[in-house]
mmCIF file of C-alpha atoms in Angstrom:
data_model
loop_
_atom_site.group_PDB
_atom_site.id
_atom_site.type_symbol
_atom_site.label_atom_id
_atom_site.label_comp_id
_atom_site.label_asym_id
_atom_site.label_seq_id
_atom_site.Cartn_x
_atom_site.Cartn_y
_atom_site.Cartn_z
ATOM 1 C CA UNK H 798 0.000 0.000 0.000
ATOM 2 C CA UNK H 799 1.195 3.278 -1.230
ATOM 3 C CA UNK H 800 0.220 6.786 0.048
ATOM 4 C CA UNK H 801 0.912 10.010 -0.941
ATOM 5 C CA UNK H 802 0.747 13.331 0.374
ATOM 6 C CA UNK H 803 -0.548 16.251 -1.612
ATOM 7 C CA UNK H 804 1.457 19.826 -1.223
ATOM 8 C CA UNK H 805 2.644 22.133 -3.520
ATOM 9 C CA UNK H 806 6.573 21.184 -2.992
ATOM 10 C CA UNK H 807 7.841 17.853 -4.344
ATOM 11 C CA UNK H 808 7.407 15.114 -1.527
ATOM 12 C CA UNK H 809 9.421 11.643 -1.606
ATOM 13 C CA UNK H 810 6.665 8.871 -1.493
ATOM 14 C CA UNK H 811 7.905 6.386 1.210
ATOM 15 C CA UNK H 812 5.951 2.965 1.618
ATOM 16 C CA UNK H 813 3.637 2.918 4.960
ATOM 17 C CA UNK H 814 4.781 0.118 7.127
ATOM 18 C CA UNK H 815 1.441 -2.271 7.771
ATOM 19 C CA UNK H 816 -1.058 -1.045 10.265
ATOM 20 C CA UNK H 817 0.221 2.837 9.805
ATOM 21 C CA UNK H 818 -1.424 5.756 8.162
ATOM 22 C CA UNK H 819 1.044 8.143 7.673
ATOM 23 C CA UNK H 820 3.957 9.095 6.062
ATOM 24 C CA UNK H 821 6.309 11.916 6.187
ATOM 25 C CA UNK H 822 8.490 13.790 3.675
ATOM 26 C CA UNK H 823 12.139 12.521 3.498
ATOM 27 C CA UNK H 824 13.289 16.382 4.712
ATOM 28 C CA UNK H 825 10.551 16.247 7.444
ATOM 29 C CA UNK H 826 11.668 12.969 8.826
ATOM 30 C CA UNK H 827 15.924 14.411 8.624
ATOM 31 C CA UNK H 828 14.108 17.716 10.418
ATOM 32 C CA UNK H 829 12.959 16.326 13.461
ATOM 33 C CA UNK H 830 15.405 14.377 14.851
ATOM 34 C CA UNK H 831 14.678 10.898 17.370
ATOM 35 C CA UNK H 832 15.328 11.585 20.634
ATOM 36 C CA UNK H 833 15.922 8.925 23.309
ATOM 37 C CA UNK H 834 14.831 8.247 26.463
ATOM 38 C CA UNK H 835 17.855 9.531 27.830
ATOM 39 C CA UNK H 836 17.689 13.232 26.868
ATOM 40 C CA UNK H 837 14.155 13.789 28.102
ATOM 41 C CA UNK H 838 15.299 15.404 31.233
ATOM 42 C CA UNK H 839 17.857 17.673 32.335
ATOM 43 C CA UNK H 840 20.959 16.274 33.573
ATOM 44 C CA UNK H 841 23.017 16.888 36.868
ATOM 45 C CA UNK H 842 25.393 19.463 35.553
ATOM 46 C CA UNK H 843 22.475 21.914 34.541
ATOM 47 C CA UNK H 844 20.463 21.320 37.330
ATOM 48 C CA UNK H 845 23.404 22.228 39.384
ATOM 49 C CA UNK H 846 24.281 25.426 37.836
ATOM 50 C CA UNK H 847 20.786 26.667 37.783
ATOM 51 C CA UNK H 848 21.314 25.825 41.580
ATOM 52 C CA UNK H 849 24.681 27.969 41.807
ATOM 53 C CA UNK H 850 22.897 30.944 39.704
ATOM 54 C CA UNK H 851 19.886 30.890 42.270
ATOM 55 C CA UNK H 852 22.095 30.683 45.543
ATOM 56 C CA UNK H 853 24.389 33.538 43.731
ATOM 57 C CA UNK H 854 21.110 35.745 43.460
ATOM 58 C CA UNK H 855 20.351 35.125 47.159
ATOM 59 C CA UNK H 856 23.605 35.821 48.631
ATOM 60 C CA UNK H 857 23.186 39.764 46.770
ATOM 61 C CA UNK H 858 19.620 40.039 47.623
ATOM 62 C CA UNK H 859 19.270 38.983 51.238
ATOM 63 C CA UNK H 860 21.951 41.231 52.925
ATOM 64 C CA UNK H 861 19.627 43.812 51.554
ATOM 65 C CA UNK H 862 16.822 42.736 52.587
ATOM 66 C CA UNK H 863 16.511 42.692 56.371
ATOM 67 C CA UNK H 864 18.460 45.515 57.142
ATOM 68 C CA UNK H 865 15.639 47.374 55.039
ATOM 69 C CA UNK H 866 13.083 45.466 57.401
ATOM 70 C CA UNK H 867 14.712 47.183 60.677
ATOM 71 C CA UNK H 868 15.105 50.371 59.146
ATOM 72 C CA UNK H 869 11.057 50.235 58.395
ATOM 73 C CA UNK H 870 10.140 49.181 62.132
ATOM 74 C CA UNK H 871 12.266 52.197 63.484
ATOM 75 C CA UNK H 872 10.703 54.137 61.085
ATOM 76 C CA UNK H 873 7.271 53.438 62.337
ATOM 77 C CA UNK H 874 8.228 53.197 66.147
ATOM 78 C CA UNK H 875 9.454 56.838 65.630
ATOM 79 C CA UNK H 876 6.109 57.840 63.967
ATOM 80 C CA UNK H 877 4.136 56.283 66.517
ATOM 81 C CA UNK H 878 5.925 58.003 69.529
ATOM 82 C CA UNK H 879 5.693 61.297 67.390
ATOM 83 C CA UNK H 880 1.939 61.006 66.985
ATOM 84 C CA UNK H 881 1.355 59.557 70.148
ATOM 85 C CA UNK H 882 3.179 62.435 71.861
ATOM 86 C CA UNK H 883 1.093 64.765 69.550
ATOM 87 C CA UNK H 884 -2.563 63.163 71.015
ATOM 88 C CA UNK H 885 -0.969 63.388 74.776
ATOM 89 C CA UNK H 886 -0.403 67.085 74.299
ATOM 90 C CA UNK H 887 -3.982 67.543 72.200
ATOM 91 C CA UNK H 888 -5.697 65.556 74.871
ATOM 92 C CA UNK H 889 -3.846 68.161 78.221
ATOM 93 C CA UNK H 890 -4.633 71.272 75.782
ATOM 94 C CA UNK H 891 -8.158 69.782 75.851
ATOM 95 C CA UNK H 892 -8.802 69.048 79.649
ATOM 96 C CA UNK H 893 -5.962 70.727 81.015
ATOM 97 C CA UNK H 894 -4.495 67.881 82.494
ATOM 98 C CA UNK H 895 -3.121 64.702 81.290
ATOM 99 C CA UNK H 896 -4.560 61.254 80.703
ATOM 100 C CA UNK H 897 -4.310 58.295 83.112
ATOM 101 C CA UNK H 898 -3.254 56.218 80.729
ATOM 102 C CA UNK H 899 -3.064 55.051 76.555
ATOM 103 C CA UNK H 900 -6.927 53.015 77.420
ATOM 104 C CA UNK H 901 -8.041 56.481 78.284
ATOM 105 C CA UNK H 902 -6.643 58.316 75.141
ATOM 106 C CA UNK H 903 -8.494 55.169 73.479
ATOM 107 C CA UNK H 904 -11.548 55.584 74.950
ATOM 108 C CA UNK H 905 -12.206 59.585 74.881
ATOM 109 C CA UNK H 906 -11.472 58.645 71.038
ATOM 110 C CA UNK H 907 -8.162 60.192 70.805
ATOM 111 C CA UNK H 908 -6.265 57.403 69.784
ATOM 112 C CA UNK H 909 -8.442 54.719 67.398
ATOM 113 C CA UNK H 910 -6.942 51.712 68.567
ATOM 114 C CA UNK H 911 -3.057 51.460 71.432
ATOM 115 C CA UNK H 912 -0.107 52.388 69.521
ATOM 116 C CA UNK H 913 2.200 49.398 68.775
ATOM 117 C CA UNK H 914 5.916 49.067 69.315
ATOM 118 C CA UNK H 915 7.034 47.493 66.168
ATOM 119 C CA UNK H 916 10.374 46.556 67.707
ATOM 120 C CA UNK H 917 9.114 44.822 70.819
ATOM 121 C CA UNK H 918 6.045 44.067 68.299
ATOM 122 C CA UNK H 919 3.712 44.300 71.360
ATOM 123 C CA UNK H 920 1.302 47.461 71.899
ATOM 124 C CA UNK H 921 1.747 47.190 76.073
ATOM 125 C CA UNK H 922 5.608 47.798 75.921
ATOM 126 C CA UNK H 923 5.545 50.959 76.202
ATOM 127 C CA UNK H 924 7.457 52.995 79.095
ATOM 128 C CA UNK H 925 4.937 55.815 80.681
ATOM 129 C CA UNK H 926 6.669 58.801 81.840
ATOM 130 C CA UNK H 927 4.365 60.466 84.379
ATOM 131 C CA UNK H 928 4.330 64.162 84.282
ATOM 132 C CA UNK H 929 6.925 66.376 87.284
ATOM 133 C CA UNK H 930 3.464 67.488 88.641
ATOM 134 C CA UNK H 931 1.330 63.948 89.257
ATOM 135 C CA UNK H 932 -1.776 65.851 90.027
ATOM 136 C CA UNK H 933 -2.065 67.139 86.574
ATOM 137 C CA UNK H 934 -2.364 63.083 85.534
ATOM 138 C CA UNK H 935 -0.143 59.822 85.252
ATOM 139 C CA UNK H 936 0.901 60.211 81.017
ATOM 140 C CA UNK H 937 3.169 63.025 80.397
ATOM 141 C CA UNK H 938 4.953 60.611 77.668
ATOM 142 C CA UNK H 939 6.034 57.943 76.337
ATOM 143 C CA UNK H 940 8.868 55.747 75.394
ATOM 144 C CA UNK H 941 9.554 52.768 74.146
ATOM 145 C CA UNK H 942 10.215 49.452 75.834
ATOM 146 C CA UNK H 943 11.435 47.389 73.270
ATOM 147 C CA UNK H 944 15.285 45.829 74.280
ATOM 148 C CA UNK H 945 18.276 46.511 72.404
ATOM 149 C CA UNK H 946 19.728 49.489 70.216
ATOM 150 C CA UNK H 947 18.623 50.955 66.647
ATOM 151 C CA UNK H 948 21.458 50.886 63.879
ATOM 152 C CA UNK H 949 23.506 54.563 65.533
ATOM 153 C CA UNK H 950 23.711 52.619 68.793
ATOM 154 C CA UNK H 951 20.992 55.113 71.037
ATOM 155 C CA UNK H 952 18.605 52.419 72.943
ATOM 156 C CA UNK H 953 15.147 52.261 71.951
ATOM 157 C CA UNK H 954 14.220 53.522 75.709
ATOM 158 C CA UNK H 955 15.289 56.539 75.067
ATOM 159 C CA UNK H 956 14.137 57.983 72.012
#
């Protein structure tokens, strides 16, 4: 049994081996080379430097990256004092005296919700400085409680 395939370019007719429909053009066939089981996957040596190229990427990107994560949390500690500061002084220009404590400033609606400490990553950290005059209140300030230095070497309790 002979077959043929009908295109506009010369085609080499090949006899169909029995039980088989199809037949390809002698350039087709030399186009698309066989390829064994063997080369269906990668082999060690590429998997290995794709592994090198990935661990080379890491070692420049993660020295980066967490210095940039304690640079954000001081960065929002020191907003979070500054504001908090800012509602303590609102809240004595207010009532003429200061609050008891941060609940209060919560609940006279001063404050939406206790400031956190990103550092100590709690929002009862904090370090209350009373006022020099206690019967004007108990908050004059605050400070924060988290342990440890920020990146010039001034402790986080006193900024």
């Amino acid at each position: 049994m002979v077959s043929t395939v009908l295109t506009s370019t010369p085609v080499t007719v090949i006899p169909a081996k029995a039980g088989t429909h199809t037949t390809l053009p002698t350039s087709l066939k030399q186009a698309l080379p066989r390829r064994s089981s063997k080369e269906n996957g990668f082999t060690l040596i590429e998997l290995l430097v794709v592994l090198a190229i990935v661990a080379l990427l890491l070692t420049l990107a993660v020295p980066r990256f967490f210095p940039s994560i304690d640079s954000a949390k001081d960065t929002i500690l020191r907003d979070n004092l500054r504001n908090t500061r800012a509602v303590i002084d609102q809240f004595y220009a207010d009532t003429g005296r200061y609050p008891d404590s941060l609940e209060q400033l919560v609940e006279k609606k001063y404050l939406r919700a206790l400031p956190v400490d990103p550092v100590a990553d709690s929002a009862t950290a904090w370090i209350l400085v009373p006022p020099e005059d206690t019967t004007k209140g108990a908050l004059y300030s605050i400070r924060s409680g988290a342990p440890g230095n920020d990146r010039t070497g001034k402790p986080y309790a006193e900024w």
